[in-house]
């Protein structure tokens, strides 16, 4: 009997242990309870050594876009994911080191991204502000507001403006909301303001979403695509509406899955965001964003890309209603569409033609990322896969990422590199033609911390010539074995990673986190528009441990301009040498254009040495200058 009792007790302990482990791996509440019981003080970030010059090098002929190469001020982050093909890459250098973030407009909320002018002026459309701002311009160095334009409709624009050269040495800013579109000069003068012709649906669950403008150079039109799949277009010069009847992208709304939060939690989240901003926002702000972030109940839950060479528009959206085998008004499948916009020869009206399409299981909240030559399109499905298609929508390969991919892939010009973030990691993939391999998983170790604290990425990867930039943080992981693992960040910051290894080279904290985009300005600053949803939830779970929270735009300015100039010069030398060796003329021209852009960046970083920098033109002169800057007083400045 005693042995039976011991066996029963042992089995009971084993069962309780198994149930505890299962609960920890599949729930939010058990990891939070355990962390609250054993968590100590939150550690400070580790001190990191000053980084050396990056060892990353391009090899082989890059896949190029001549249209991009010849664009004025190449490298400027002009729209949501950097450029029209949504690469999340700048050909410039990012700040090798940076201090804690300066917060511009802490009372504004950004669930999307911002754009930069060639002088790094910030152009933005907040999702929440005190005065329903349509478009605002900020000086990146001082944070001073340059001008502000209010929305005329019930909702702010919310999308991301695009910046285009005006052909006269200046720039024009374009923005669309669901009800209106606008062109604005760099000094804030409104050049045209036009209605979209769309009427806001006030029914329950409508998000009134317009994904912001894009540009089709072949037709010289500004376009906007709504969350319902409506496409509107305007003449770029005059603002004339060219779609009296909106064009429609095919697809049915996706099912509403697990996006609905308990009303009390939604209210608490709204109150937490309101405290961070300093004024009360409505519950509908959070509800709209959650629906978009999850891609639930709408047709298009992501931005679109434009092939700069052909003008083809690429969208990952929902498949037609019956593609999933059931005609029920909803779509269980995601879809990739290659869409051609053309003018009717007789009437001049715009026509939408589906050039190709492909369907896949689950939805997608991933903007398609295009390779520069337009011959590869990368998207993430609603499961755990990065998928590559060719320009005819033929599936080339599908690669397992280990967890759900939660943002758009970042596509590099060189070495067939593609960077993705999942719910648990940041990965570097290499496209090998018929398959892809994972080259590294980022090693986030900014803090000396142990269980129950974990460290992970929080946002998309931005590609620069001297590193990968991301937002990362320290917090508590929840539901680690679930399809959508959770993470509650208690500290957040900007991180620079080695492009070859995924090791953290530099890190600095900021106040709020983000569900927007990681961006790098022309002056090398790391910039993160803020929407501290996860940090507010972390504060609910771990009272007074979440740190200071704000909205606004976090700007990590280069704190050692000489190191930025060094990295830009050394990268320019590398690009000049690679360009000389390139067999393809378009690739050679692209490398040479990149070298020129990097040298402009170096001269702007240390204007006192601009004359010396501008005098270095040949590869040999650039190599010598790079070596001198590695050894001179500049590196210690």
Coordinates of C-alpha atoms in Angstrom, one line a residue, residues 11-249:
X11 CA 2.3 10.3 -10.8
X12 CA 0.4 13.3 -9.3
X13 CA 3.6 15.3 -9.1
X14 CA 4.4 14.4 -12.7
X15 CA 0.9 15.3 -13.9
X16 CA 0.9 18.6 -12.0
X17 CA 4.3 19.4 -13.5
X18 CA 3.2 18.6 -17.0
X19 CA 0.1 20.7 -16.6
X20 CA 2.1 23.6 -15.2
X21 CA 4.5 23.4 -18.1
X22 CA 1.7 23.3 -20.6
X23 CA 0.0 26.2 -18.9
X24 CA 3.2 28.2 -19.0
X25 CA 3.8 27.5 -22.7
X26 CA 0.2 28.1 -23.9
X27 CA -1.2 30.9 -21.7
X28 CA -0.5 34.6 -21.0
X29 CA -1.5 34.5 -17.3
X30 CA 0.8 31.8 -15.9
X31 CA 4.1 33.4 -17.2
X32 CA 2.9 36.7 -15.8
X33 CA 2.1 35.2 -12.4
X34 CA 5.5 33.5 -12.2
X35 CA 7.4 36.6 -13.4
X36 CA 5.6 38.7 -10.8
X37 CA 6.7 36.3 -8.1
X38 CA 10.4 36.1 -8.9
X39 CA 11.3 39.1 -11.0
X40 CA 13.9 41.4 -9.4
X41 CA 15.1 44.9 -10.5
X42 CA 15.2 45.7 -14.1
X43 CA 18.8 45.8 -15.2
X44 CA 20.5 48.7 -17.1
X45 CA 21.7 48.1 -20.6
X46 CA 25.2 46.7 -21.1
X47 CA 28.0 49.0 -22.0
X48 CA 29.1 48.1 -25.6
X49 CA 32.5 48.9 -27.2
X50 CA 32.7 51.4 -30.0
X51 CA 32.1 49.4 -33.2
X52 CA 34.7 49.0 -35.9
X53 CA 34.0 49.4 -39.6
X54 CA 31.5 46.9 -40.9
X55 CA 33.0 43.8 -42.5
X56 CA 30.0 43.2 -44.7
X57 CA 30.7 43.2 -48.4
X58 CA 28.5 42.8 -51.5
X59 CA 29.4 40.0 -53.9
X60 CA 28.3 39.3 -57.4
X61 CA 26.1 41.5 -59.6
X62 CA 23.4 43.1 -57.6
X63 CA 19.8 43.1 -58.9
X64 CA 19.2 46.7 -59.9
X65 CA 16.5 49.1 -60.9
X66 CA 17.9 51.8 -63.2
X67 CA 14.9 54.0 -62.3
X68 CA 15.9 54.0 -58.7
X69 CA 19.6 54.5 -59.4
X70 CA 18.9 57.7 -61.4
X71 CA 16.4 59.1 -58.9
X72 CA 17.5 62.4 -57.3
X73 CA 19.1 61.9 -53.9
X74 CA 19.1 58.2 -54.0
X75 CA 18.9 56.6 -50.6
X76 CA 16.3 58.9 -49.0
X77 CA 13.6 57.0 -47.1
X78 CA 10.7 58.4 -49.0
X79 CA 7.7 56.3 -47.9
X80 CA 6.4 53.6 -45.6
X81 CA 9.0 51.0 -46.2
X82 CA 11.7 53.2 -47.7
X83 CA 10.9 53.2 -51.3
X84 CA 8.1 52.2 -53.8
X85 CA 9.0 48.6 -53.8
X86 CA 9.0 48.4 -49.9
X87 CA 12.6 47.2 -49.5
X88 CA 13.1 48.7 -46.0
X89 CA 16.6 49.6 -47.2
X90 CA 18.6 52.7 -47.6
X91 CA 21.8 52.7 -49.6
X92 CA 23.3 55.1 -47.0
X93 CA 25.0 54.4 -43.6
X94 CA 23.2 54.4 -40.3
X95 CA 24.6 56.0 -37.2
X96 CA 27.3 53.5 -35.9
X97 CA 26.4 54.8 -32.3
X98 CA 23.6 56.8 -31.0
X99 CA 22.4 58.1 -27.6
X100 CA 19.0 57.7 -25.9
X101 CA 16.2 58.8 -28.1
X102 CA 14.9 62.3 -28.3
X103 CA 11.0 62.3 -28.5
X104 CA 9.4 64.6 -31.0
X105 CA 5.6 65.3 -30.4
X106 CA 5.1 62.9 -27.4
X107 CA 1.4 63.6 -27.5
X108 CA 0.9 62.0 -30.9
X109 CA 0.3 58.3 -31.7
X110 CA 1.8 56.5 -34.7
X111 CA 0.7 53.1 -35.7
X112 CA 2.2 53.6 -39.2
X113 CA 5.4 55.2 -40.4
X114 CA 6.8 58.5 -41.4
X115 CA 8.9 59.8 -44.4
X116 CA 11.9 62.1 -44.8
X117 CA 12.9 64.8 -47.1
X118 CA 16.4 64.9 -48.5
X119 CA 17.5 67.1 -45.6
X120 CA 16.0 64.6 -43.1
X121 CA 12.9 66.8 -42.4
X122 CA 10.2 64.5 -40.9
X123 CA 6.8 64.4 -42.7
X124 CA 4.1 62.5 -40.7
X125 CA 0.4 61.8 -40.3
X126 CA -0.3 60.8 -36.7
X127 CA -3.1 58.3 -36.0
X128 CA -4.1 60.3 -33.0
X129 CA -3.4 63.9 -32.1
X130 CA -5.2 66.6 -30.2
X131 CA -6.3 68.4 -33.4
X132 CA -6.8 65.6 -35.9
X133 CA -3.7 66.4 -37.9
X134 CA -3.7 65.4 -41.6
X135 CA 0.0 66.2 -42.2
X136 CA 2.8 67.7 -40.2
X137 CA 6.5 68.6 -40.8
X138 CA 9.2 68.4 -38.0
X139 CA 12.8 69.4 -37.9
X140 CA 14.6 66.2 -37.1
X141 CA 17.5 67.9 -35.1
X142 CA 15.4 70.3 -32.9
X143 CA 12.0 68.7 -33.0
X144 CA 10.5 72.0 -33.9
X145 CA 7.2 72.0 -35.9
X146 CA 7.6 73.6 -39.3
X147 CA 4.0 73.5 -40.4
X148 CA 0.8 71.5 -39.7
X149 CA -2.4 70.9 -41.8
X150 CA -5.6 69.7 -40.3
X151 CA -7.9 66.9 -41.6
X152 CA -11.2 68.0 -43.1
X153 CA -13.0 64.7 -42.5
X154 CA -13.9 62.8 -39.3
X155 CA -10.7 60.7 -39.4
X156 CA -7.0 61.7 -39.6
X157 CA -5.0 60.5 -42.7
X158 CA -3.2 57.9 -40.7
X159 CA -1.2 56.6 -43.7
X160 CA 2.3 57.5 -44.6
X161 CA 3.1 60.4 -47.0
X162 CA 5.4 59.9 -49.9
X163 CA 8.1 62.4 -51.0
X164 CA 8.9 63.0 -54.7
X165 CA 11.4 65.4 -56.4
X166 CA 9.5 68.2 -58.0
X167 CA 11.8 68.5 -61.0
X168 CA 13.0 71.9 -60.0
X169 CA 15.4 71.0 -57.2
X170 CA 12.7 70.8 -54.5
X171 CA 10.3 68.2 -53.2
X172 CA 6.6 67.6 -53.0
X173 CA 4.8 65.7 -50.2
X174 CA 1.7 63.7 -51.2
X175 CA -0.8 62.2 -48.7
X176 CA -4.2 60.5 -49.0
X177 CA -6.9 59.6 -46.4
X178 CA -10.1 57.7 -47.1
X179 CA -11.9 60.9 -48.1
X180 CA -9.2 63.3 -49.5
X181 CA -5.8 63.5 -51.1
X182 CA -3.3 66.4 -51.0
X183 CA 0.0 67.6 -52.5
X184 CA 2.1 70.0 -50.4
X185 CA 5.3 71.9 -51.1
X186 CA 8.2 71.6 -48.6
X187 CA 7.3 75.0 -47.1
X188 CA 3.8 73.8 -46.3
X189 CA 2.0 75.4 -49.2
X190 CA -1.0 73.3 -50.3
X191 CA -0.6 72.7 -54.1
X192 CA -3.8 70.8 -54.6
X193 CA -6.4 69.1 -52.3
X194 CA -9.0 66.7 -53.9
X195 CA -11.7 64.4 -52.7
X196 CA -11.3 60.7 -53.2
X197 CA -15.0 60.2 -54.1
X198 CA -15.2 57.5 -51.3
X199 CA -17.8 57.7 -48.6
X200 CA -16.9 56.6 -45.1
X201 CA -18.9 53.6 -44.0
X202 CA -20.1 54.3 -40.5
X203 CA -21.2 50.7 -39.9
X204 CA -19.8 48.7 -36.9
X205 CA -16.4 47.3 -37.7
X206 CA -15.5 49.6 -40.5
X207 CA -12.0 50.9 -40.2
X208 CA -12.2 53.7 -42.8
X209 CA -8.7 52.8 -43.9
X210 CA -6.7 54.3 -46.7
X211 CA -3.2 52.8 -47.0
X212 CA -1.5 56.1 -48.0
X213 CA -0.3 57.1 -51.4
X214 CA 1.9 55.4 -53.9
X215 CA 3.4 56.7 -57.2
X216 CA 3.1 55.2 -60.7
X217 CA 5.8 56.9 -62.8
X218 CA 4.7 55.4 -66.1
X219 CA 1.3 57.1 -65.8
X220 CA 2.5 60.0 -63.6
X221 CA -0.4 59.3 -61.1
X222 CA -0.7 59.3 -57.3
X223 CA -2.7 56.2 -56.1
X224 CA -4.4 55.1 -52.9
X225 CA -5.7 51.7 -52.0
X226 CA -8.3 51.3 -49.1
X227 CA -8.7 48.4 -46.7
X228 CA -11.8 47.5 -48.6
X229 CA -9.9 47.1 -51.9
X230 CA -10.9 50.4 -53.5
X231 CA -8.2 52.0 -55.7
X232 CA -8.3 55.7 -56.4
X233 CA -5.9 57.7 -58.6
X234 CA -5.0 61.4 -59.1
X235 CA -3.1 63.3 -61.7
X236 CA 0.2 64.1 -59.9
X237 CA 0.5 67.6 -61.2
X238 CA -3.1 68.9 -61.0
X239 CA -4.7 66.6 -58.4
X240 CA -7.6 65.8 -60.8
X241 CA -9.5 62.6 -59.7
X242 CA -9.0 60.0 -62.4
X243 CA -11.3 57.4 -60.9
X244 CA -14.8 58.8 -60.7
X245 CA -15.8 55.2 -60.0
X246 CA -13.2 53.6 -57.9
X247 CA -11.4 50.6 -59.3
X248 CA -11.6 47.4 -57.2
X249 CA -9.1 44.9 -56.2

